Amino acid sequence: MDFLTPKIIYEFSLRWLHTLAGITWIGFLYWFNLVNVNFQKSLEADVKPKVNPKLMPPTLWLFRWSAALTFLTGFLYFISILSGEMVSGALAPLFAWLAIVVVGYGIVYSVIKPEGALNNGNVLAAIIAVLVTVMCGGIYHIFARMGVVSNASFSIGMGGAIGTIMLLNVWAIIWRCQKVVLGITPVAEGVDKTKFARRAFLASRTNAWLSIPMLFFMAASSHLQIFARWY
């Protein structure tokens, strides 16, 4: 049966797992930002040590591993899409995409810090908005020059780049800072843990805002033909 070829089954399985993991990841992301932030503010200081050690570790486990699975399945699907489209192979656009994402995240990582003007959420949001716009523009122009033509490749390339930034924020900033806040990672006596909590918050809030354009591009890959010359 032509509609159940190994390629179709493989790509469908990736998209199904990607969607399932993505719903879990973004669901926890929104819970952290829309529910848990205010919940933590309502807790008295002597209550937090009783609640958070039981609440946060399993929540953060599901949060970070669903993010990892979302990225892995999405990345494999992206490779499959590019491979099916690029006659000369998908390695060149894929490596170019990875280079753009790595450079982009290097800047994001360096600016998400609770210091000076960067501790202001509005300033941080403006910087990252410009960065993401430049990053997506770079992906568009490089893909176009390399012969990428499908709406799916352009949209997933941009949405996936934003999603990768979000994934790296989860593992490189949010999880590492939360381990300090929860006492999983020991720190020297006198170290101010509130700075770690603030940085984790800034990264999480950044991810919440980035999820909006990320989900837009993912939906556009199949339902909004904004980039394709043909597909």
PDB file of C-alpha atoms in Angstrom:
ATOM      1  CA  MET A   1       0.000   0.000   0.000  1.00  0.00           C
ATOM      2  CA  ASP A   2       1.546   3.277  -1.157  1.00  0.00           C
ATOM      3  CA  PHE A   3       0.091   5.205   1.757  1.00  0.00           C
ATOM      4  CA  LEU A   4       1.930   2.982   4.271  1.00  0.00           C
ATOM      5  CA  THR A   5       5.471   3.050   2.965  1.00  0.00           C
ATOM      6  CA  PRO A   6       8.320   2.814   5.497  1.00  0.00           C
ATOM      7  CA  LYS A   7       9.122   6.499   4.905  1.00  0.00           C
ATOM      8  CA  ILE A   8       5.552   7.569   5.611  1.00  0.00           C
ATOM      9  CA  ILE A   9       5.349   5.407   8.732  1.00  0.00           C
ATOM     10  CA  TYR A  10       8.719   6.747   9.951  1.00  0.00           C
ATOM     11  CA  GLU A  11       7.810  10.394   9.402  1.00  0.00           C
ATOM     12  CA  PHE A  12       4.340   9.957  10.903  1.00  0.00           C
ATOM     13  CA  SER A  13       5.824   8.291  13.988  1.00  0.00           C
ATOM     14  CA  LEU A  14       8.269  11.165  14.402  1.00  0.00           C
ATOM     15  CA  ARG A  15       5.521  13.775  14.057  1.00  0.00           C
ATOM     16  CA  TRP A  16       3.258  11.941  16.506  1.00  0.00           C
ATOM     17  CA  LEU A  17       6.016  11.624  19.130  1.00  0.00           C
ATOM     18  CA  HIS A  18       7.080  15.208  18.440  1.00  0.00           C
ATOM     19  CA  THR A  19       3.535  16.461  19.026  1.00  0.00           C
ATOM     20  CA  LEU A  20       3.044  14.367  22.172  1.00  0.00           C
ATOM     21  CA  ALA A  21       6.361  15.438  23.696  1.00  0.00           C
ATOM     22  CA  GLY A  22       5.845  19.038  22.594  1.00  0.00           C
ATOM     23  CA  ILE A  23       2.437  19.265  24.250  1.00  0.00           C
ATOM     24  CA  THR A  24       3.978  17.954  27.469  1.00  0.00           C
ATOM     25  CA  TRP A  25       6.916  20.361  27.308  1.00  0.00           C
ATOM     26  CA  ILE A  26       4.958  23.489  26.438  1.00  0.00           C
ATOM     27  CA  GLY A  27       2.228  22.535  28.901  1.00  0.00           C
ATOM     28  CA  PHE A  28       4.756  22.492  31.731  1.00  0.00           C
ATOM     29  CA  LEU A  29       6.327  25.695  30.408  1.00  0.00           C
ATOM     30  CA  TYR A  30       2.999  27.504  30.602  1.00  0.00           C
ATOM     31  CA  TRP A  31       2.289  25.989  34.018  1.00  0.00           C
ATOM     32  CA  PHE A  32       5.594  27.318  35.326  1.00  0.00           C
ATOM     33  CA  ASN A  33       4.940  30.815  33.960  1.00  0.00           C
ATOM     34  CA  LEU A  34       1.189  31.186  34.420  1.00  0.00           C
ATOM     35  CA  VAL A  35       0.628  29.203  37.619  1.00  0.00           C
ATOM     36  CA  ASN A  36       3.793  28.378  39.508  1.00  0.00           C
ATOM     37  CA  VAL A  37       5.290  31.892  39.538  1.00  0.00           C
ATOM     38  CA  ASN A  38       2.306  33.301  41.422  1.00  0.00           C
ATOM     39  CA  PHE A  39       1.994  30.153  43.520  1.00  0.00           C
ATOM     40  CA  GLN A  40       5.596  30.516  44.708  1.00  0.00           C
ATOM     41  CA  LYS A  41       4.981  34.157  45.619  1.00  0.00           C
ATOM     42  CA  SER A  42       2.022  33.126  47.775  1.00  0.00           C
ATOM     43  CA  LEU A  43       4.038  30.602  49.794  1.00  0.00           C
ATOM     44  CA  GLU A  44       5.485  31.697  53.092  1.00  0.00           C
ATOM     45  CA  ALA A  45       9.247  31.362  53.477  1.00  0.00           C
ATOM     46  CA  ASP A  46       9.017  28.445  55.923  1.00  0.00           C
ATOM     47  CA  VAL A  47       6.605  26.549  53.655  1.00  0.00           C
ATOM     48  CA  LYS A  48       8.739  26.528  50.490  1.00  0.00           C
ATOM     49  CA  PRO A  49      11.324  24.047  51.856  1.00  0.00           C
ATOM     50  CA  LYS A  50       8.481  21.656  52.599  1.00  0.00           C
ATOM     51  CA  VAL A  51       6.656  21.995  49.274  1.00  0.00           C
ATOM     52  CA  ASN A  52       9.265  22.545  46.572  1.00  0.00           C
ATOM     53  CA  PRO A  53      11.522  19.511  47.199  1.00  0.00           C
ATOM     54  CA  LYS A  54       8.502  17.293  46.510  1.00  0.00           C
ATOM     55  CA  LEU A  55       6.899  19.395  43.789  1.00  0.00           C
ATOM     56  CA  MET A  56       9.747  20.626  41.637  1.00  0.00           C
ATOM     57  CA  PRO A  57      12.116  17.659  40.954  1.00  0.00           C
ATOM     58  CA  PRO A  58       9.527  15.397  39.254  1.00  0.00           C
ATOM     59  CA  THR A  59       8.024  18.378  37.441  1.00  0.00           C
ATOM     60  CA  LEU A  60      11.424  19.508  36.180  1.00  0.00           C
ATOM     61  CA  TRP A  61      12.265  15.932  35.160  1.00  0.00           C
ATOM     62  CA  LEU A  62       9.218  15.704  32.907  1.00  0.00           C
ATOM     63  CA  PHE A  63       9.816  19.253  31.710  1.00  0.00           C
ATOM     64  CA  ARG A  64      13.398  18.816  30.582  1.00  0.00           C
ATOM     65  CA  TRP A  65      13.095  15.300  29.134  1.00  0.00           C
ATOM     66  CA  SER A  66       9.942  16.117  27.188  1.00  0.00           C
ATOM     67  CA  ALA A  67      11.906  19.073  25.794  1.00  0.00           C
ATOM     68  CA  ALA A  68      14.737  16.723  24.801  1.00  0.00           C
ATOM     69  CA  LEU A  69      12.352  14.276  23.105  1.00  0.00           C
ATOM     70  CA  THR A  70      10.611  17.135  21.307  1.00  0.00           C
ATOM     71  CA  PHE A  71      13.930  18.302  19.907  1.00  0.00           C
ATOM     72  CA  LEU A  72      15.174  14.835  18.935  1.00  0.00           C
ATOM     73  CA  THR A  73      12.029  13.836  17.039  1.00  0.00           C
ATOM     74  CA  GLY A  74      11.743  17.252  15.429  1.00  0.00           C
ATOM     75  CA  PHE A  75      15.383  17.245  14.350  1.00  0.00           C
ATOM     76  CA  LEU A  76      15.088  13.786  12.796  1.00  0.00           C
ATOM     77  CA  TYR A  77      11.914  14.843  10.986  1.00  0.00           C
ATOM     78  CA  PHE A  78      13.648  17.984   9.730  1.00  0.00           C
ATOM     79  CA  ILE A  79      16.514  15.885   8.354  1.00  0.00           C
ATOM     80  CA  SER A  80      14.011  13.618   6.600  1.00  0.00           C
ATOM     81  CA  ILE A  81      12.239  16.587   5.017  1.00  0.00           C
ATOM     82  CA  LEU A  82      15.476  18.146   3.808  1.00  0.00           C
ATOM     83  CA  SER A  83      16.796  14.809   2.523  1.00  0.00           C
ATOM     84  CA  GLY A  84      13.657  14.252   0.478  1.00  0.00           C
ATOM     85  CA  GLU A  85      13.888  17.711  -1.035  1.00  0.00           C
ATOM     86  CA  MET A  86      17.593  18.335  -1.652  1.00  0.00           C
ATOM     87  CA  VAL A  87      18.895  16.504  -4.697  1.00  0.00           C
ATOM     88  CA  SER A  88      22.485  17.284  -3.707  1.00  0.00           C
ATOM     89  CA  GLY A  89      21.953  16.191  -0.098  1.00  0.00           C
ATOM     90  CA  ALA A  90      20.771  17.814   3.096  1.00  0.00           C
ATOM     91  CA  LEU A  91      24.135  18.209   4.837  1.00  0.00           C
ATOM     92  CA  ALA A  92      24.983  21.700   3.579  1.00  0.00           C
ATOM     93  CA  PRO A  93      21.727  23.418   4.656  1.00  0.00           C
ATOM     94  CA  LEU A  94      21.651  21.364   7.847  1.00  0.00           C
ATOM     95  CA  PHE A  95      25.178  22.413   8.884  1.00  0.00           C
ATOM     96  CA  ALA A  96      24.413  26.021   7.971  1.00  0.00           C
ATOM     97  CA  TRP A  97      21.271  25.852  10.109  1.00  0.00           C
ATOM     98  CA  LEU A  98      23.215  24.382  13.026  1.00  0.00           C
ATOM     99  CA  ALA A  99      25.857  27.116  12.750  1.00  0.00           C
ATOM    100  CA  ILE A 100      23.234  29.844  12.873  1.00  0.00           C
ATOM    101  CA  VAL A 101      21.545  28.257  15.889  1.00  0.00           C
ATOM    102  CA  VAL A 102      24.821  27.795  17.784  1.00  0.00           C
ATOM    103  CA  VAL A 103      25.857  31.414  17.227  1.00  0.00           C
ATOM    104  CA  GLY A 104      22.362  32.620  18.094  1.00  0.00           C
ATOM    105  CA  TYR A 105      22.268  30.671  21.313  1.00  0.00           C
ATOM    106  CA  GLY A 106      25.709  31.880  22.314  1.00  0.00           C
ATOM    107  CA  ILE A 107      24.301  35.411  22.299  1.00  0.00           C
ATOM    108  CA  VAL A 108      21.086  34.396  24.066  1.00  0.00           C
ATOM    109  CA  TYR A 109      23.021  32.609  26.810  1.00  0.00           C
ATOM    110  CA  SER A 110      25.228  35.636  27.362  1.00  0.00           C
ATOM    111  CA  VAL A 111      22.355  38.112  27.719  1.00  0.00           C
ATOM    112  CA  ILE A 112      20.070  36.077  29.987  1.00  0.00           C
ATOM    113  CA  LYS A 113      21.553  37.170  33.264  1.00  0.00           C
ATOM    114  CA  PRO A 114      20.186  39.169  36.229  1.00  0.00           C
ATOM    115  CA  GLU A 115      22.689  41.994  35.897  1.00  0.00           C
ATOM    116  CA  GLY A 116      22.136  45.676  35.202  1.00  0.00           C
ATOM    117  CA  ALA A 117      19.804  46.519  32.333  1.00  0.00           C
ATOM    118  CA  LEU A 118      19.628  42.832  31.356  1.00  0.00           C
ATOM    119  CA  ASN A 119      17.713  42.162  34.570  1.00  0.00           C
ATOM    120  CA  ASN A 120      14.860  44.161  33.066  1.00  0.00           C
ATOM    121  CA  GLY A 121      12.448  41.819  31.310  1.00  0.00           C
ATOM    122  CA  ASN A 122      11.468  44.411  28.690  1.00  0.00           C
ATOM    123  CA  VAL A 123      15.068  45.125  27.722  1.00  0.00           C
ATOM    124  CA  LEU A 124      15.853  41.418  27.532  1.00  0.00           C
ATOM    125  CA  ALA A 125      12.731  40.748  25.453  1.00  0.00           C
ATOM    126  CA  ALA A 126      13.676  43.466  22.952  1.00  0.00           C
ATOM    127  CA  ILE A 127      17.216  42.116  22.539  1.00  0.00           C
ATOM    128  CA  ILE A 128      16.050  38.540  22.024  1.00  0.00           C
ATOM    129  CA  ALA A 129      13.258  39.622  19.660  1.00  0.00           C
ATOM    130  CA  VAL A 130      15.822  41.335  17.422  1.00  0.00           C
ATOM    131  CA  LEU A 131      18.150  38.342  17.653  1.00  0.00           C
ATOM    132  CA  VAL A 132      15.435  35.827  16.722  1.00  0.00           C
ATOM    133  CA  THR A 133      14.304  38.014  13.817  1.00  0.00           C
ATOM    134  CA  VAL A 134      17.875  38.190  12.483  1.00  0.00           C
ATOM    135  CA  MET A 135      18.332  34.449  13.034  1.00  0.00           C
ATOM    136  CA  CYS A 136      15.166  33.564  11.088  1.00  0.00           C
ATOM    137  CA  GLY A 137      16.106  36.001   8.334  1.00  0.00           C
ATOM    138  CA  GLY A 138      19.520  34.381   8.083  1.00  0.00           C
ATOM    139  CA  ILE A 139      17.992  30.918   7.822  1.00  0.00           C
ATOM    140  CA  TYR A 140      15.638  32.109   5.085  1.00  0.00           C
ATOM    141  CA  HIS A 141      18.377  33.663   2.940  1.00  0.00           C
ATOM    142  CA  ILE A 142      20.842  30.787   3.364  1.00  0.00           C
ATOM    143  CA  PHE A 143      18.184  28.162   2.614  1.00  0.00           C
ATOM    144  CA  ALA A 144      17.054  30.081  -0.469  1.00  0.00           C
ATOM    145  CA  ARG A 145      20.620  30.267  -1.772  1.00  0.00           C
ATOM    146  CA  MET A 146      21.157  26.546  -1.191  1.00  0.00           C
ATOM    147  CA  GLY A 147      18.087  25.551  -3.169  1.00  0.00           C
ATOM    148  CA  VAL A 148      15.628  24.825  -0.378  1.00  0.00           C
ATOM    149  CA  VAL A 149      12.176  25.403  -1.815  1.00  0.00           C
ATOM    150  CA  SER A 150       9.437  23.878   0.340  1.00  0.00           C
ATOM    151  CA  ASN A 151       7.296  25.701   2.842  1.00  0.00           C
ATOM    152  CA  ALA A 152       7.880  22.864   5.320  1.00  0.00           C
ATOM    153  CA  SER A 153      11.662  23.228   5.199  1.00  0.00           C
ATOM    154  CA  PHE A 154      11.595  26.983   5.673  1.00  0.00           C
ATOM    155  CA  SER A 155       8.962  26.897   8.415  1.00  0.00           C
ATOM    156  CA  ILE A 156      10.433  23.967  10.332  1.00  0.00           C
ATOM    157  CA  GLY A 157      13.903  25.466   9.931  1.00  0.00           C
ATOM    158  CA  MET A 158      12.808  28.704  11.595  1.00  0.00           C
ATOM    159  CA  GLY A 159      10.488  27.155  14.162  1.00  0.00           C
ATOM    160  CA  GLY A 160      13.038  24.469  14.935  1.00  0.00           C
ATOM    161  CA  ALA A 161      15.755  27.072  15.435  1.00  0.00           C
ATOM    162  CA  ILE A 162      13.598  28.874  17.998  1.00  0.00           C
ATOM    163  CA  GLY A 163      12.700  25.552  19.614  1.00  0.00           C
ATOM    164  CA  THR A 164      16.381  24.633  19.851  1.00  0.00           C
ATOM    165  CA  ILE A 165      17.099  27.939  21.598  1.00  0.00           C
ATOM    166  CA  MET A 166      14.320  27.054  24.033  1.00  0.00           C
ATOM    167  CA  LEU A 167      15.712  23.549  24.584  1.00  0.00           C
ATOM    168  CA  LEU A 168      19.177  24.901  25.335  1.00  0.00           C
ATOM    169  CA  ASN A 169      17.663  27.384  27.774  1.00  0.00           C
ATOM    170  CA  VAL A 170      16.004  24.477  29.566  1.00  0.00           C
ATOM    171  CA  TRP A 171      19.180  22.449  29.982  1.00  0.00           C
ATOM    172  CA  ALA A 172      21.902  25.117  30.139  1.00  0.00           C
ATOM    173  CA  ILE A 173      20.130  27.707  32.300  1.00  0.00           C
ATOM    174  CA  ILE A 174      16.818  26.670  33.849  1.00  0.00           C
ATOM    175  CA  TRP A 175      17.794  23.190  35.024  1.00  0.00           C
ATOM    176  CA  ARG A 176      21.281  24.184  36.158  1.00  0.00           C
ATOM    177  CA  CYS A 177      19.946  27.150  38.141  1.00  0.00           C
ATOM    178  CA  GLN A 178      17.074  25.181  39.620  1.00  0.00           C
ATOM    179  CA  LYS A 179      19.494  22.532  40.870  1.00  0.00           C
ATOM    180  CA  VAL A 180      21.215  25.249  42.895  1.00  0.00           C
ATOM    181  CA  VAL A 181      17.930  26.691  44.162  1.00  0.00           C
ATOM    182  CA  LEU A 182      16.671  23.256  45.224  1.00  0.00           C
ATOM    183  CA  GLY A 183      19.971  22.310  46.846  1.00  0.00           C
ATOM    184  CA  ILE A 184      20.714  19.496  44.394  1.00  0.00           C
ATOM    185  CA  THR A 185      23.943  21.224  43.396  1.00  0.00           C
ATOM    186  CA  PRO A 186      25.882  22.417  46.459  1.00  0.00           C
ATOM    187  CA  VAL A 187      27.243  25.963  46.455  1.00  0.00           C
ATOM    188  CA  ALA A 188      29.627  27.764  48.748  1.00  0.00           C
ATOM    189  CA  GLU A 189      28.218  29.232  51.910  1.00  0.00           C
ATOM    190  CA  GLY A 190      27.019  32.779  51.411  1.00  0.00           C
ATOM    191  CA  VAL A 191      26.261  32.404  47.701  1.00  0.00           C
ATOM    192  CA  ASP A 192      23.086  34.286  46.834  1.00  0.00           C
ATOM    193  CA  LYS A 193      20.671  31.711  45.434  1.00  0.00           C
ATOM    194  CA  THR A 194      18.167  34.400  44.474  1.00  0.00           C
ATOM    195  CA  LYS A 195      20.359  35.260  41.476  1.00  0.00           C
ATOM    196  CA  PHE A 196      20.073  31.675  40.256  1.00  0.00           C
ATOM    197  CA  ALA A 197      16.306  31.761  40.756  1.00  0.00           C
ATOM    198  CA  ARG A 198      16.085  35.051  38.865  1.00  0.00           C
ATOM    199  CA  ARG A 199      18.137  33.752  35.942  1.00  0.00           C
ATOM    200  CA  ALA A 200      15.999  30.620  35.735  1.00  0.00           C
ATOM    201  CA  PHE A 201      12.910  32.839  35.724  1.00  0.00           C
ATOM    202  CA  LEU A 202      14.276  35.067  32.943  1.00  0.00           C
ATOM    203  CA  ALA A 203      15.097  32.010  30.817  1.00  0.00           C
ATOM    204  CA  SER A 204      11.695  30.453  31.470  1.00  0.00           C
ATOM    205  CA  ARG A 205       9.854  33.669  30.651  1.00  0.00           C
ATOM    206  CA  THR A 206      11.957  34.015  27.508  1.00  0.00           C
ATOM    207  CA  ASN A 207      10.910  30.502  26.482  1.00  0.00           C
ATOM    208  CA  ALA A 208       7.254  31.296  27.130  1.00  0.00           C
ATOM    209  CA  TRP A 209       7.396  34.220  24.700  1.00  0.00           C
ATOM    210  CA  LEU A 210       9.508  32.317  22.160  1.00  0.00           C
ATOM    211  CA  SER A 211       6.961  29.497  22.133  1.00  0.00           C
ATOM    212  CA  ILE A 212       4.518  31.802  20.324  1.00  0.00           C
ATOM    213  CA  PRO A 213       6.532  32.289  17.090  1.00  0.00           C
ATOM    214  CA  MET A 214       7.870  28.736  17.391  1.00  0.00           C
ATOM    215  CA  LEU A 215       4.356  27.270  17.370  1.00  0.00           C
ATOM    216  CA  PHE A 216       3.358  29.651  14.572  1.00  0.00           C
ATOM    217  CA  PHE A 217       6.108  28.342  12.289  1.00  0.00           C
ATOM    218  CA  MET A 218       5.375  24.727  13.191  1.00  0.00           C
ATOM    219  CA  ALA A 219       1.702  25.167  12.301  1.00  0.00           C
ATOM    220  CA  ALA A 220       2.651  27.086   9.143  1.00  0.00           C
ATOM    221  CA  SER A 221       4.760  24.170   7.916  1.00  0.00           C
ATOM    222  CA  SER A 222       1.605  22.312   6.894  1.00  0.00           C
ATOM    223  CA  HIS A 223      -1.221  24.842   7.013  1.00  0.00           C
ATOM    224  CA  LEU A 224       0.098  28.226   5.864  1.00  0.00           C
ATOM    225  CA  GLN A 225       2.030  28.423   2.604  1.00  0.00           C
ATOM    226  CA  ILE A 226       4.093  31.550   3.272  1.00  0.00           C
ATOM    227  CA  PHE A 227       7.522  30.467   2.010  1.00  0.00           C
ATOM    228  CA  ALA A 228       6.996  27.846  -0.679  1.00  0.00           C
ATOM    229  CA  ARG A 229       7.673  28.284  -4.342  1.00  0.00           C
ATOM    230  CA  TRP A 230       6.188  24.830  -4.676  1.00  0.00           C
ATOM    231  CA  TYR A 231       5.468  21.992  -2.281  1.00  0.00           C
TER     232      TYR A 231
END
